[in-house]
mmCIF file of C-alpha atoms and ligand atoms in Angstrom:
data_model
loop_
_atom_site.group_PDB
_atom_site.id
_atom_site.type_symbol
_atom_site.label_atom_id
_atom_site.label_comp_id
_atom_site.label_asym_id
_atom_site.label_seq_id
_atom_site.Cartn_x
_atom_site.Cartn_y
_atom_site.Cartn_z
ATOM 1 C CA MET C 236 22.641 4.120 -6.591
ATOM 2 C CA LYS C 237 19.839 1.647 -5.945
ATOM 3 C CA LYS C 238 19.043 -0.716 -8.757
ATOM 4 C CA LYS C 239 15.541 -0.317 -10.099
ATOM 5 C CA ALA C 240 13.562 -3.182 -8.585
ATOM 6 C CA SER C 241 10.951 -3.289 -11.333
ATOM 7 C CA SER C 242 9.902 -1.495 -14.457
ATOM 8 C CA LYS C 243 6.932 0.067 -12.708
ATOM 9 C CA GLN C 244 6.475 3.820 -12.702
ATOM 10 C CA ARG C 245 7.675 4.951 -9.300
ATOM 11 C CA LEU C 246 5.906 7.690 -7.355
ATOM 12 C CA ALA C 247 7.266 9.872 -4.585
ATOM 13 C CA ILE C 248 4.518 11.439 -2.501
ATOM 14 C CA PHE C 249 5.253 14.742 -0.769
ATOM 15 C CA ALA C 250 2.978 15.667 2.141
ATOM 16 C CA SER C 251 3.260 18.212 4.948
ATOM 17 C CA GLY C 252 0.541 17.187 7.375
ATOM 18 C CA ASN C 253 -2.265 14.718 7.944
ATOM 19 C CA GLY C 254 -1.630 12.622 4.845
ATOM 20 C CA SER C 255 -5.096 11.201 4.218
ATOM 21 C CA ASN C 256 -4.618 11.713 0.486
ATOM 22 C CA ALA C 257 -1.159 10.167 0.639
ATOM 23 C CA GLU C 258 -2.566 7.070 2.345
ATOM 24 C CA ASN C 259 -5.439 6.859 -0.122
ATOM 25 C CA ILE C 260 -2.949 6.939 -2.998
ATOM 26 C CA ILE C 261 -0.718 4.338 -1.330
ATOM 27 C CA ARG C 262 -3.704 1.995 -0.964
ATOM 28 C CA TYR C 263 -4.924 2.587 -4.516
ATOM 29 C CA PHE C 264 -1.607 1.564 -6.062
ATOM 30 C CA GLN C 265 -0.801 -1.307 -3.681
ATOM 31 C CA GLN C 266 -1.493 -4.053 -6.222
ATOM 32 C CA HIS C 267 -1.148 -1.977 -9.362
ATOM 33 C CA PRO C 268 0.590 -3.651 -12.313
ATOM 34 C CA VAL C 269 2.265 -0.512 -13.678
ATOM 35 C CA ILE C 270 2.530 2.084 -10.906
ATOM 36 C CA GLU C 271 3.928 1.916 -7.377
ATOM 37 C CA VAL C 272 4.428 4.340 -4.526
ATOM 38 C CA ALA C 273 8.169 4.177 -3.880
ATOM 39 C CA CYS C 274 8.499 6.597 -0.977
ATOM 40 C CA VAL C 275 6.917 9.394 1.027
ATOM 41 C CA LEU C 276 8.697 12.641 1.839
ATOM 42 C CA SER C 277 7.714 15.255 4.380
ATOM 43 C CA ASN C 278 9.103 18.619 5.400
ATOM 44 C CA LYS C 279 7.712 18.056 8.917
ATOM 45 C CA ALA C 280 9.289 15.448 11.173
ATOM 46 C CA ASP C 281 6.097 15.162 13.262
ATOM 47 C CA ALA C 282 3.639 15.084 10.357
ATOM 48 C CA TYR C 283 0.919 12.472 10.796
ATOM 49 C CA VAL C 284 1.557 11.272 7.239
ATOM 50 C CA LEU C 285 4.749 9.626 8.524
ATOM 51 C CA LYS C 286 2.769 7.569 11.068
ATOM 52 C CA ARG C 287 0.406 6.480 8.337
ATOM 53 C CA THR C 288 3.299 5.484 6.067
ATOM 54 C CA LYS C 289 4.753 3.218 8.773
ATOM 55 C CA ASN C 290 1.808 0.853 8.214
ATOM 56 C CA TYR C 291 3.031 0.118 4.707
ATOM 57 C CA GLN C 292 6.315 -1.256 3.404
ATOM 58 C CA ILE C 293 7.306 2.123 2.039
ATOM 59 C CA PRO C 294 10.329 4.182 3.061
ATOM 60 C CA SER C 295 9.794 7.725 4.269
ATOM 61 C CA TYR C 296 12.137 10.691 4.448
ATOM 62 C CA THR C 297 12.026 14.031 6.200
ATOM 63 C CA PHE C 298 13.886 17.070 5.023
ATOM 64 C CA GLY C 299 14.485 20.705 5.863
ATOM 65 C CA LYS C 300 14.479 23.887 3.788
ATOM 66 C CA ALA C 301 18.177 23.643 2.911
ATOM 67 C CA ASP C 302 17.768 20.038 1.697
ATOM 68 C CA PHE C 303 15.005 21.155 -0.644
ATOM 69 C CA TYR C 304 16.255 24.526 -1.851
ATOM 70 C CA GLU C 305 20.022 24.561 -1.385
ATOM 71 C CA ASN C 306 22.061 21.394 -0.989
ATOM 72 C CA GLY C 307 20.293 19.036 -3.399
ATOM 73 C CA LYS C 308 19.572 16.324 -0.788
ATOM 74 C CA VAL C 309 15.927 15.908 -1.775
ATOM 75 C CA LEU C 310 16.817 15.638 -5.457
ATOM 76 C CA GLN C 311 19.426 13.036 -4.495
ATOM 77 C CA ILE C 312 16.794 10.990 -2.637
ATOM 78 C CA LEU C 313 14.516 11.137 -5.687
ATOM 79 C CA GLN C 314 17.346 9.974 -7.920
ATOM 80 C CA ASN C 315 18.401 7.199 -5.534
ATOM 81 C CA GLU C 316 14.795 5.994 -5.365
ATOM 82 C CA LYS C 317 14.564 6.065 -9.187
ATOM 83 C CA ILE C 318 11.479 8.229 -9.003
ATOM 84 C CA ASP C 319 9.497 8.821 -12.178
ATOM 85 C CA TRP C 320 6.649 10.985 -10.842
ATOM 86 C CA ILE C 321 6.203 13.332 -7.893
ATOM 87 C CA ILE C 322 2.796 13.666 -6.254
ATOM 88 C CA LEU C 323 2.127 16.684 -4.052
ATOM 89 C CA ALA C 324 -0.639 15.597 -1.666
ATOM 90 C CA GLY C 325 -1.097 18.382 0.847
ATOM 91 C CA PHE C 326 2.459 19.667 0.420
ATOM 92 C CA LEU C 327 2.889 23.338 1.199
ATOM 93 C CA TRP C 328 6.284 24.404 -0.137
ATOM 94 C CA LEU C 329 6.977 25.707 -3.613
ATOM 95 C CA VAL C 330 8.972 23.206 -5.683
ATOM 96 C CA PRO C 331 12.444 24.562 -6.598
ATOM 97 C CA GLU C 332 13.618 24.981 -10.175
ATOM 98 C CA SER C 333 16.166 22.150 -9.834
ATOM 99 C CA ILE C 334 13.412 19.607 -9.128
ATOM 100 C CA LEU C 335 10.995 21.084 -11.680
ATOM 101 C CA LYS C 336 13.731 20.740 -14.311
ATOM 102 C CA ALA C 337 14.505 17.152 -13.335
ATOM 103 C CA PHE C 338 10.794 16.200 -13.525
ATOM 104 C CA PRO C 339 9.253 18.168 -16.411
ATOM 105 C CA ASN C 340 5.477 17.620 -16.471
ATOM 106 C CA LYS C 341 5.968 14.866 -13.926
ATOM 107 C CA ILE C 342 4.903 16.724 -10.777
ATOM 108 C CA ILE C 343 1.193 16.605 -9.976
ATOM 109 C CA ASN C 344 -0.450 18.725 -7.291
ATOM 110 C CA ILE C 345 -3.934 18.752 -5.818
ATOM 111 C CA HIS C 346 -5.601 21.931 -4.644
ATOM 112 C CA PRO C 347 -8.830 21.922 -2.613
ATOM 113 C CA ALA C 348 -10.695 24.542 -4.689
ATOM 114 C CA LEU C 349 -11.623 25.417 -8.237
ATOM 115 C CA LEU C 350 -8.488 27.221 -9.413
ATOM 116 C CA PRO C 351 -7.790 29.963 -10.345
ATOM 117 C CA LYS C 352 -10.104 30.876 -7.472
ATOM 118 C CA TYR C 353 -8.770 30.428 -3.927
ATOM 119 C CA GLY C 354 -5.198 29.660 -4.947
ATOM 120 C CA GLY C 355 -1.824 31.213 -4.241
ATOM 121 C CA LYS C 356 0.531 31.530 -1.302
ATOM 122 C CA GLY C 357 -1.156 31.001 2.061
ATOM 123 C CA MET C 358 -4.238 29.410 0.482
ATOM 124 C CA TYR C 359 -4.158 25.828 1.646
ATOM 125 C CA GLY C 360 -6.201 23.273 3.530
ATOM 126 C CA ASN C 361 -8.914 24.644 5.802
ATOM 127 C CA ARG C 362 -8.016 28.243 5.014
ATOM 128 C CA VAL C 363 -9.410 27.616 1.541
ATOM 129 C CA HIS C 364 -12.697 26.185 2.854
ATOM 130 C CA GLN C 365 -13.072 29.037 5.351
ATOM 131 C CA ALA C 366 -12.638 31.633 2.565
ATOM 132 C CA VAL C 367 -15.037 29.808 0.248
ATOM 133 C CA TRP C 368 -17.646 29.735 3.033
ATOM 134 C CA GLU C 369 -17.120 33.390 4.011
ATOM 135 C CA ASN C 370 -17.625 34.445 0.390
ATOM 136 C CA LYS C 371 -20.896 32.498 0.216
ATOM 137 C CA GLU C 372 -19.810 30.550 -2.845
ATOM 138 C CA THR C 373 -22.445 28.206 -4.224
ATOM 139 C CA GLU C 374 -19.917 25.643 -5.400
ATOM 140 C CA THR C 375 -16.363 24.522 -4.753
ATOM 141 C CA GLY C 376 -14.278 21.538 -5.756
ATOM 142 C CA ILE C 377 -10.818 20.233 -6.510
ATOM 143 C CA THR C 378 -8.149 21.014 -9.059
ATOM 144 C CA ILE C 379 -5.492 18.512 -10.060
ATOM 145 C CA HIS C 380 -2.707 20.190 -11.991
ATOM 146 C CA PHE C 381 0.948 20.047 -12.958
ATOM 147 C CA ALA C 382 3.150 21.994 -10.567
ATOM 148 C CA ASN C 383 5.266 24.877 -11.789
ATOM 149 C CA ALA C 384 7.356 27.620 -10.198
ATOM 150 C CA HIS C 385 4.279 29.471 -8.886
ATOM 151 C CA TYR C 386 1.719 28.436 -6.295
ATOM 152 C CA ASP C 387 -1.299 26.732 -7.877
ATOM 153 C CA GLU C 388 -0.653 27.922 -11.432
ATOM 154 C CA GLY C 389 0.448 24.941 -13.510
ATOM 155 C CA GLN C 390 -1.567 23.368 -16.315
ATOM 156 C CA VAL C 391 -4.882 21.953 -15.097
ATOM 157 C CA ILE C 392 -5.366 18.215 -15.567
ATOM 158 C CA PHE C 393 -8.799 17.823 -14.003
ATOM 159 C CA GLN C 394 -11.423 19.614 -11.936
ATOM 160 C CA ALA C 395 -14.496 18.322 -10.122
ATOM 161 C CA LYS C 396 -17.201 20.403 -8.464
ATOM 162 C CA THR C 397 -19.535 20.035 -5.514
ATOM 163 C CA PRO C 398 -22.426 22.340 -4.572
ATOM 164 C CA ILE C 399 -22.476 24.383 -1.377
ATOM 165 C CA PHE C 400 -25.794 24.901 0.396
ATOM 166 C CA PRO C 401 -26.734 27.631 2.916
ATOM 167 C CA GLU C 402 -26.533 25.140 5.784
ATOM 168 C CA ASP C 403 -22.954 24.119 4.930
ATOM 169 C CA THR C 404 -20.080 25.062 7.238
ATOM 170 C CA PRO C 405 -16.320 25.237 6.565
ATOM 171 C CA GLU C 406 -16.130 21.740 8.095
ATOM 172 C CA SER C 407 -18.829 20.239 5.888
ATOM 173 C CA ILE C 408 -17.295 21.918 2.844
ATOM 174 C CA ALA C 409 -13.944 20.372 3.775
ATOM 175 C CA GLN C 410 -15.592 16.945 3.984
ATOM 176 C CA LYS C 411 -17.166 17.285 0.552
ATOM 177 C CA VAL C 412 -13.870 18.366 -0.957
ATOM 178 C CA HIS C 413 -11.984 15.519 0.715
ATOM 179 C CA SER C 414 -14.481 13.045 -0.723
ATOM 180 C CA LEU C 415 -13.809 14.411 -4.199
ATOM 181 C CA GLU C 416 -10.079 14.167 -3.577
ATOM 182 C CA TYR C 417 -10.253 10.540 -2.452
ATOM 183 C CA GLU C 418 -12.447 9.619 -5.401
ATOM 184 C CA HIS C 419 -10.490 11.345 -8.164
ATOM 185 C CA PHE C 420 -6.849 11.964 -7.231
ATOM 186 C CA PRO C 421 -5.525 8.394 -7.513
ATOM 187 C CA LYS C 422 -7.488 7.794 -10.711
ATOM 188 C CA MET C 423 -6.232 10.985 -12.313
ATOM 189 C CA ILE C 424 -2.645 10.152 -11.346
ATOM 190 C CA GLU C 425 -3.128 6.751 -12.964
ATOM 191 C CA GLN C 426 -4.696 8.191 -16.117
ATOM 192 C CA THR C 427 -2.026 10.855 -16.483
ATOM 193 C CA ILE C 428 0.793 8.337 -16.152
ATOM 194 C CA LEU C 429 -0.775 5.780 -18.480
ATOM 195 C CA ALA C 430 -1.544 8.476 -21.072
ATOM 196 C CA SER C 431 2.050 9.713 -20.993
ATOM 197 C CA GLN C 432 3.306 6.187 -21.619
ATOM 198 C CA SER C 433 1.102 5.551 -24.619
ATOM 199 C CA VAL C 434 2.364 8.544 -26.642
HETATM 200 C C1 GAR P 596 -5.910 18.451 0.935
HETATM 201 O O1 GAR P 596 -7.230 18.916 0.985
HETATM 202 C C2 GAR P 596 -5.177 19.098 -0.220
HETATM 203 O O2 GAR P 596 -5.993 19.370 -1.317
HETATM 204 C C3 GAR P 596 -4.699 20.376 0.406
HETATM 205 O O3 GAR P 596 -4.287 20.012 1.700
HETATM 206 C C4 GAR P 596 -5.138 18.940 2.151
HETATM 207 C C5 GAR P 596 -4.242 17.887 2.752
HETATM 208 O O4 GAR P 596 -5.024 16.899 3.395
HETATM 209 N N1 GAR P 596 -3.618 20.963 -0.358
HETATM 210 C C6 GAR P 596 -3.434 22.272 -0.429
HETATM 211 O O5 GAR P 596 -4.133 23.075 0.153
HETATM 212 C C7 GAR P 596 -2.268 22.707 -1.302
HETATM 213 N N2 GAR P 596 -2.335 24.105 -1.597
HETATM 214 P P1 GAR P 596 -4.379 15.495 3.744
HETATM 215 O O6 GAR P 596 -3.018 15.777 4.398
HETATM 216 O O7 GAR P 596 -5.310 14.827 4.692
HETATM 217 O O8 GAR P 596 -4.203 14.730 2.465
#
């Protein structure tokens, strides 16, 4: 077991793909007095998030389905890294019961729509923006919520909206939503952690 290097709250970020949110969170907490990103985990060995992480002094891990759902390897990594909070930043697998139990109300997910709309299995990333555009929605946004055993169903922490205009495209909608994510996700992680410490 690693010895805890500091008394900071330690985050593990899970990401499956590009990792722009992961990097934004890493940067936000770089000089933070209370919170630090301890490691990044990905279920894809070639995910771009791992290239991004290399630019920072932060360890990264990749894992397969069995490590997550069967043999306890991911939970072991989280315990070795003395993780306090798990951040799902573009992570596409459902979190298993063993990890939910080990981190009650300590797993925060972001979804690129106004849940409960446009959530559930298969609704992720650009698929969400495409569906929002096809349905001619007049607004979309982000939902930051605690993860539970179902896709996109845990308790909502925060939502932010952005309007959609007739000239918008799935790509421009994605850009608007990403801007909201970059603006709010790190701050809401910070607020949630600080609030949980002050009770
Ligand atoms: C983000 O928009 C995030 O909200 C979404 O994936 C994108 C990842 O982008 N997550 C989901 O759809 C989860 N259901 P990024 O890899 O550049 O941060």
